[in-house]
């Protein structure tokens, strides 16, 4: 029973700590207020506070930034010239 609990805990911790790559394809779970940008290129926007993001850093080149939505035109349509 103990090994099963330990394995479940480990899998849950890994699932929560694995960064999602690419800010463009963010899922609803990626809508935190702060993003961790790793030096390897991975972006994880699941942090509610800057302090939580800072604690998750693993390398000197990692950066925490505010999660700002991408700018849009508001129309949802591209502006093409004819």
mmCIF file of N, CA and C in Angstrom:
data_model
loop_
_atom_site.group_PDB
_atom_site.id
_atom_site.type_symbol
_atom_site.label_atom_id
_atom_site.label_comp_id
_atom_site.label_asym_id
_atom_site.label_seq_id
_atom_site.Cartn_x
_atom_site.Cartn_y
_atom_site.Cartn_z
ATOM 1 N N UNK A 1 0.821 -1.194 0.000
ATOM 2 C CA UNK A 1 0.000 0.000 0.000
ATOM 3 C C UNK A 1 0.864 1.256 0.000
ATOM 4 N N UNK A 2 1.920 1.269 0.811
ATOM 5 C CA UNK A 2 2.803 2.431 0.880
ATOM 6 C C UNK A 2 3.478 2.735 -0.452
ATOM 7 N N UNK A 3 3.985 1.719 -1.168
ATOM 8 C CA UNK A 3 4.601 2.018 -2.470
ATOM 9 C C UNK A 3 3.607 2.655 -3.447
ATOM 10 N N UNK A 4 2.355 2.235 -3.401
ATOM 11 C CA UNK A 4 1.333 2.790 -4.296
ATOM 12 C C UNK A 4 1.075 4.262 -3.960
ATOM 13 N N UNK A 5 1.025 4.601 -2.701
ATOM 14 C CA UNK A 5 0.816 5.990 -2.270
ATOM 15 C C UNK A 5 2.017 6.843 -2.682
ATOM 16 N N UNK A 6 3.216 6.311 -2.473
ATOM 17 C CA UNK A 6 4.429 7.038 -2.837
ATOM 18 C C UNK A 6 4.481 7.281 -4.347
ATOM 19 N N UNK A 7 4.148 6.272 -5.133
ATOM 20 C CA UNK A 7 4.149 6.408 -6.589
ATOM 21 C C UNK A 7 3.107 7.428 -7.039
ATOM 22 N N UNK A 8 1.935 7.394 -6.452
ATOM 23 C CA UNK A 8 0.879 8.358 -6.792
ATOM 24 C C UNK A 8 1.318 9.784 -6.468
ATOM 25 N N UNK A 9 1.952 9.962 -5.331
ATOM 26 C CA UNK A 9 2.444 11.283 -4.933
ATOM 27 C C UNK A 9 3.511 11.783 -5.895
ATOM 28 N N UNK A 10 4.413 10.902 -6.286
ATOM 29 C CA UNK A 10 5.477 11.268 -7.218
ATOM 30 C C UNK A 10 4.908 11.665 -8.581
ATOM 31 N N UNK A 11 3.970 10.891 -9.088
ATOM 32 C CA UNK A 11 3.360 11.202 -10.380
ATOM 33 C C UNK A 11 2.599 12.522 -10.332
ATOM 34 N N UNK A 12 1.910 12.791 -9.246
ATOM 35 C CA UNK A 12 1.190 14.061 -9.107
ATOM 36 C C UNK A 12 2.159 15.234 -9.078
ATOM 37 N N UNK A 13 3.262 15.088 -8.363
ATOM 38 C CA UNK A 13 4.262 16.156 -8.285
ATOM 39 C C UNK A 13 4.892 16.410 -9.647
ATOM 40 N N UNK A 14 5.183 15.353 -10.377
ATOM 41 C CA UNK A 14 5.754 15.523 -11.722
ATOM 42 C C UNK A 14 4.768 16.194 -12.671
ATOM 43 N N UNK A 15 3.534 15.818 -12.602
ATOM 44 C CA UNK A 15 2.522 16.413 -13.482
ATOM 45 C C UNK A 15 2.353 17.897 -13.200
ATOM 46 N N UNK A 16 2.442 18.296 -11.954
ATOM 47 C CA UNK A 16 2.275 19.700 -11.599
ATOM 48 C C UNK A 16 3.511 20.526 -11.896
ATOM 49 N N UNK A 17 4.678 19.916 -11.939
ATOM 50 C CA UNK A 17 5.909 20.684 -12.125
ATOM 51 C C UNK A 17 6.392 20.710 -13.566
ATOM 52 N N UNK A 18 5.819 19.913 -14.451
ATOM 53 C CA UNK A 18 6.262 19.877 -15.842
ATOM 54 C C UNK A 18 5.796 21.127 -16.566
ATOM 55 N N UNK A 19 6.749 21.948 -17.079
ATOM 56 C CA UNK A 19 6.356 23.176 -17.781
ATOM 57 C C UNK A 19 5.727 22.874 -19.131
ATOM 58 N N UNK A 20 4.787 23.686 -19.506
ATOM 59 C CA UNK A 20 4.154 23.588 -20.805
ATOM 60 C C UNK A 20 4.933 24.443 -21.786
ATOM 61 N N UNK A 21 5.243 23.932 -22.949
ATOM 62 C CA UNK A 21 6.019 24.691 -23.934
ATOM 63 C C UNK A 21 5.108 25.566 -24.763
ATOM 64 N N UNK A 22 5.568 26.780 -25.017
ATOM 65 C CA UNK A 22 4.870 27.676 -25.926
ATOM 66 C C UNK A 22 3.740 28.435 -25.288
ATOM 67 N N UNK A 23 3.794 29.743 -25.313
ATOM 68 C CA UNK A 23 2.745 30.570 -24.726
ATOM 69 C C UNK A 23 1.539 30.673 -25.641
ATOM 70 N N UNK A 24 1.711 30.501 -26.946
ATOM 71 C CA UNK A 24 0.597 30.634 -27.884
ATOM 72 C C UNK A 24 -0.485 29.600 -27.615
ATOM 73 N N UNK A 25 -0.113 28.378 -27.313
ATOM 74 C CA UNK A 25 -1.086 27.315 -27.127
ATOM 75 C C UNK A 25 -1.428 27.082 -25.673
ATOM 76 N N UNK A 26 -1.571 28.128 -24.903
ATOM 77 C CA UNK A 26 -1.848 27.970 -23.481
ATOM 78 C C UNK A 26 -3.235 27.385 -23.258
ATOM 79 N N UNK A 27 -3.284 26.411 -22.392
ATOM 80 C CA UNK A 27 -4.562 25.825 -22.015
ATOM 81 C C UNK A 27 -5.141 26.637 -20.862
ATOM 82 N N UNK A 28 -6.407 26.415 -20.498
ATOM 83 C CA UNK A 28 -6.987 27.158 -19.379
ATOM 84 C C UNK A 28 -6.170 27.037 -18.098
ATOM 85 N N UNK A 29 -5.447 25.936 -17.902
ATOM 86 C CA UNK A 29 -4.607 25.762 -16.737
ATOM 87 C C UNK A 29 -3.353 26.627 -16.755
ATOM 88 N N UNK A 30 -3.088 27.285 -17.866
ATOM 89 C CA UNK A 30 -1.915 28.137 -18.026
ATOM 90 C C UNK A 30 -2.248 29.605 -17.791
ATOM 91 N N UNK A 31 -3.368 29.918 -17.174
ATOM 92 C CA UNK A 31 -3.818 31.297 -17.042
ATOM 93 C C UNK A 31 -3.426 31.948 -15.722
ATOM 94 N N UNK A 32 -2.274 31.583 -15.164
ATOM 95 C CA UNK A 32 -1.797 32.220 -13.942
ATOM 96 C C UNK A 32 -1.375 33.653 -14.210
ATOM 97 N N UNK A 33 -1.143 34.420 -13.150
ATOM 98 C CA UNK A 33 -0.758 35.830 -13.301
ATOM 99 C C UNK A 33 0.699 36.001 -13.679
ATOM 100 N N UNK A 34 1.525 34.947 -13.466
ATOM 101 C CA UNK A 34 2.957 35.052 -13.750
ATOM 102 C C UNK A 34 3.447 33.844 -14.530
ATOM 103 N N UNK A 35 4.451 34.075 -15.387
ATOM 104 C CA UNK A 35 5.024 33.018 -16.217
ATOM 105 C C UNK A 35 6.496 32.829 -15.892
ATOM 106 N N UNK A 36 6.936 31.586 -15.913
ATOM 107 C CA UNK A 36 8.345 31.249 -15.779
ATOM 108 C C UNK A 36 8.847 30.917 -17.177
ATOM 109 N N UNK A 37 9.805 31.701 -17.654
ATOM 110 C CA UNK A 37 10.431 31.449 -18.949
ATOM 111 C C UNK A 37 11.798 30.848 -18.678
ATOM 112 N N UNK A 38 11.935 29.559 -19.025
ATOM 113 C CA UNK A 38 13.191 28.860 -18.771
ATOM 114 C C UNK A 38 14.204 29.154 -19.868
ATOM 115 N N UNK A 39 15.480 29.038 -19.545
ATOM 116 C CA UNK A 39 16.530 29.291 -20.529
ATOM 117 C C UNK A 39 16.474 28.306 -21.688
ATOM 118 N N UNK A 40 15.807 27.169 -21.506
ATOM 119 C CA UNK A 40 15.663 26.164 -22.566
ATOM 120 C C UNK A 40 14.528 26.517 -23.520
ATOM 121 N N UNK A 41 13.736 27.554 -23.210
ATOM 122 C CA UNK A 41 12.655 27.980 -24.082
ATOM 123 C C UNK A 41 11.257 27.625 -23.595
ATOM 124 N N UNK A 42 11.145 26.772 -22.593
ATOM 125 C CA UNK A 42 9.826 26.387 -22.080
ATOM 126 C C UNK A 42 9.208 27.549 -21.310
ATOM 127 N N UNK A 43 7.887 27.689 -21.420
ATOM 128 C CA UNK A 43 7.161 28.739 -20.717
ATOM 129 C C UNK A 43 6.043 28.096 -19.906
ATOM 130 N N UNK A 44 5.973 28.432 -18.632
ATOM 131 C CA UNK A 44 4.975 27.876 -17.722
ATOM 132 C C UNK A 44 4.239 29.038 -17.055
ATOM 133 N N UNK A 45 2.989 29.252 -17.403
ATOM 134 C CA UNK A 45 2.209 30.385 -16.881
ATOM 135 C C UNK A 45 1.159 29.927 -15.877
ATOM 136 N N UNK A 46 1.567 29.198 -14.869
ATOM 137 C CA UNK A 46 0.624 28.668 -13.888
ATOM 138 C C UNK A 46 0.783 29.288 -12.510
ATOM 139 N N UNK A 47 1.596 30.317 -12.372
ATOM 140 C CA UNK A 47 1.920 30.860 -11.051
ATOM 141 C C UNK A 47 1.004 32.020 -10.672
ATOM 142 N N UNK A 48 0.436 31.957 -9.469
ATOM 143 C CA UNK A 48 -0.470 33.001 -8.980
ATOM 144 C C UNK A 48 0.303 34.193 -8.427
ATOM 145 N N UNK A 49 1.531 33.956 -7.948
ATOM 146 C CA UNK A 49 2.325 35.041 -7.368
ATOM 147 C C UNK A 49 3.734 35.030 -7.960
ATOM 148 N N UNK A 50 4.373 36.189 -7.914
ATOM 149 C CA UNK A 50 5.753 36.301 -8.373
ATOM 150 C C UNK A 50 6.662 35.461 -7.480
ATOM 151 N N UNK A 51 6.375 35.423 -6.182
ATOM 152 C CA UNK A 51 7.187 34.644 -5.254
ATOM 153 C C UNK A 51 7.165 33.156 -5.606
ATOM 154 N N UNK A 52 6.010 32.628 -5.964
ATOM 155 C CA UNK A 52 5.902 31.217 -6.342
ATOM 156 C C UNK A 52 6.705 30.941 -7.606
ATOM 157 N N UNK A 53 6.647 31.864 -8.547
ATOM 158 C CA UNK A 53 7.417 31.722 -9.780
ATOM 159 C C UNK A 53 8.910 31.738 -9.483
ATOM 160 N N UNK A 54 9.344 32.675 -8.666
ATOM 161 C CA UNK A 54 10.765 32.792 -8.314
ATOM 162 C C UNK A 54 11.267 31.511 -7.634
ATOM 163 N N UNK A 55 10.441 30.892 -6.811
ATOM 164 C CA UNK A 55 10.832 29.654 -6.127
ATOM 165 C C UNK A 55 10.997 28.502 -7.099
ATOM 166 N N UNK A 56 10.296 28.542 -8.224
ATOM 167 C CA UNK A 56 10.336 27.446 -9.184
ATOM 168 C C UNK A 56 11.534 27.520 -10.130
ATOM 169 N N UNK A 57 12.278 28.613 -10.109
ATOM 170 C CA UNK A 57 13.438 28.753 -10.989
ATOM 171 C C UNK A 57 14.452 27.649 -10.715
ATOM 172 N N UNK A 58 15.030 27.124 -11.798
ATOM 173 C CA UNK A 58 16.049 26.084 -11.649
ATOM 174 C C UNK A 58 17.398 26.518 -12.210
ATOM 175 N N UNK A 59 17.418 27.554 -13.027
ATOM 176 C CA UNK A 59 18.670 28.008 -13.620
ATOM 177 C C UNK A 59 18.829 29.509 -13.497
ATOM 178 N N UNK A 60 20.047 29.999 -13.642
ATOM 179 C CA UNK A 60 20.322 31.426 -13.526
ATOM 180 C C UNK A 60 19.671 32.243 -14.637
ATOM 181 N N UNK A 61 19.442 31.635 -15.796
ATOM 182 C CA UNK A 61 18.866 32.359 -16.926
ATOM 183 C C UNK A 61 17.333 32.334 -16.923
ATOM 184 N N UNK A 62 16.708 31.594 -16.021
ATOM 185 C CA UNK A 62 15.247 31.554 -15.935
ATOM 186 C C UNK A 62 14.722 32.925 -15.514
ATOM 187 N N UNK A 63 13.563 33.321 -16.064
ATOM 188 C CA UNK A 63 12.973 34.617 -15.753
ATOM 189 C C UNK A 63 11.497 34.478 -15.430
ATOM 190 N N UNK A 64 11.030 35.250 -14.462
ATOM 191 C CA UNK A 64 9.611 35.332 -14.139
ATOM 192 C C UNK A 64 9.087 36.655 -14.670
ATOM 193 N N UNK A 65 7.957 36.599 -15.376
ATOM 194 C CA UNK A 65 7.346 37.798 -15.937
ATOM 195 C C UNK A 65 5.845 37.769 -15.689
ATOM 196 N N UNK A 66 5.229 38.933 -15.789
ATOM 197 C CA UNK A 66 3.780 39.023 -15.667
ATOM 198 C C UNK A 66 3.146 38.400 -16.898
ATOM 199 N N UNK A 67 2.073 37.653 -16.722
ATOM 200 C CA UNK A 67 1.372 37.009 -17.823
ATOM 201 C C UNK A 67 0.413 38.017 -18.438
ATOM 202 N N UNK A 68 0.806 38.576 -19.567
ATOM 203 C CA UNK A 68 -0.030 39.554 -20.252
ATOM 204 C C UNK A 68 -0.645 38.909 -21.478
ATOM 205 N N UNK A 69 -1.932 39.156 -21.741
ATOM 206 C CA UNK A 69 -2.569 38.580 -22.919
ATOM 207 C C UNK A 69 -1.960 39.154 -24.200
ATOM 208 N N UNK A 70 -1.958 38.354 -25.245
ATOM 209 C CA UNK A 70 -1.438 38.802 -26.540
ATOM 210 C C UNK A 70 -2.348 39.892 -27.103
ATOM 211 N N UNK A 71 -1.766 40.925 -27.717
ATOM 212 C CA UNK A 71 -2.591 41.993 -28.290
ATOM 213 C C UNK A 71 -3.418 41.482 -29.471
ATOM 214 N N UNK A 72 -4.636 41.976 -29.565
ATOM 215 C CA UNK A 72 -5.511 41.597 -30.677
ATOM 216 C C UNK A 72 -6.135 42.849 -31.275
ATOM 217 N N UNK A 73 -6.696 42.705 -32.462
ATOM 218 C CA UNK A 73 -7.380 43.830 -33.105
ATOM 219 C C UNK A 73 -8.807 43.967 -32.603
ATOM 220 N N UNK A 74 -9.309 42.912 -31.987
ATOM 221 C CA UNK A 74 -10.664 42.942 -31.469
ATOM 222 C C UNK A 74 -11.688 42.421 -32.449
ATOM 223 N N UNK A 75 -11.385 42.420 -33.738
ATOM 224 C CA UNK A 75 -12.357 41.979 -34.733
ATOM 225 C C UNK A 75 -12.266 40.482 -34.990
ATOM 226 N N UNK A 76 -11.105 39.900 -34.723
ATOM 227 C CA UNK A 76 -10.932 38.483 -34.999
ATOM 228 C C UNK A 76 -10.677 38.191 -36.455
ATOM 229 N N UNK A 77 -10.610 39.222 -37.282
ATOM 230 C CA UNK A 77 -10.379 39.052 -38.720
ATOM 231 C C UNK A 77 -9.092 39.755 -39.103
ATOM 232 N N UNK A 78 -8.389 39.181 -40.066
ATOM 233 C CA UNK A 78 -7.149 39.821 -40.513
ATOM 234 C C UNK A 78 -7.474 41.005 -41.411
ATOM 235 N N UNK A 79 -6.569 41.965 -41.450
ATOM 236 C CA UNK A 79 -6.722 43.153 -42.269
ATOM 237 C C UNK A 79 -5.928 42.951 -43.556
ATOM 238 N N UNK A 80 -6.602 42.592 -44.637
ATOM 239 C CA UNK A 80 -5.912 42.366 -45.908
ATOM 240 C C UNK A 80 -6.234 43.488 -46.871
ATOM 241 N N UNK A 81 -5.212 43.907 -47.632
ATOM 242 C CA UNK A 81 -5.408 44.920 -48.680
ATOM 243 C C UNK A 81 -5.746 44.221 -49.977
ATOM 244 N N UNK A 82 -6.662 44.814 -50.729
ATOM 245 C CA UNK A 82 -7.047 44.247 -52.023
ATOM 246 C C UNK A 82 -6.553 45.101 -53.146
#
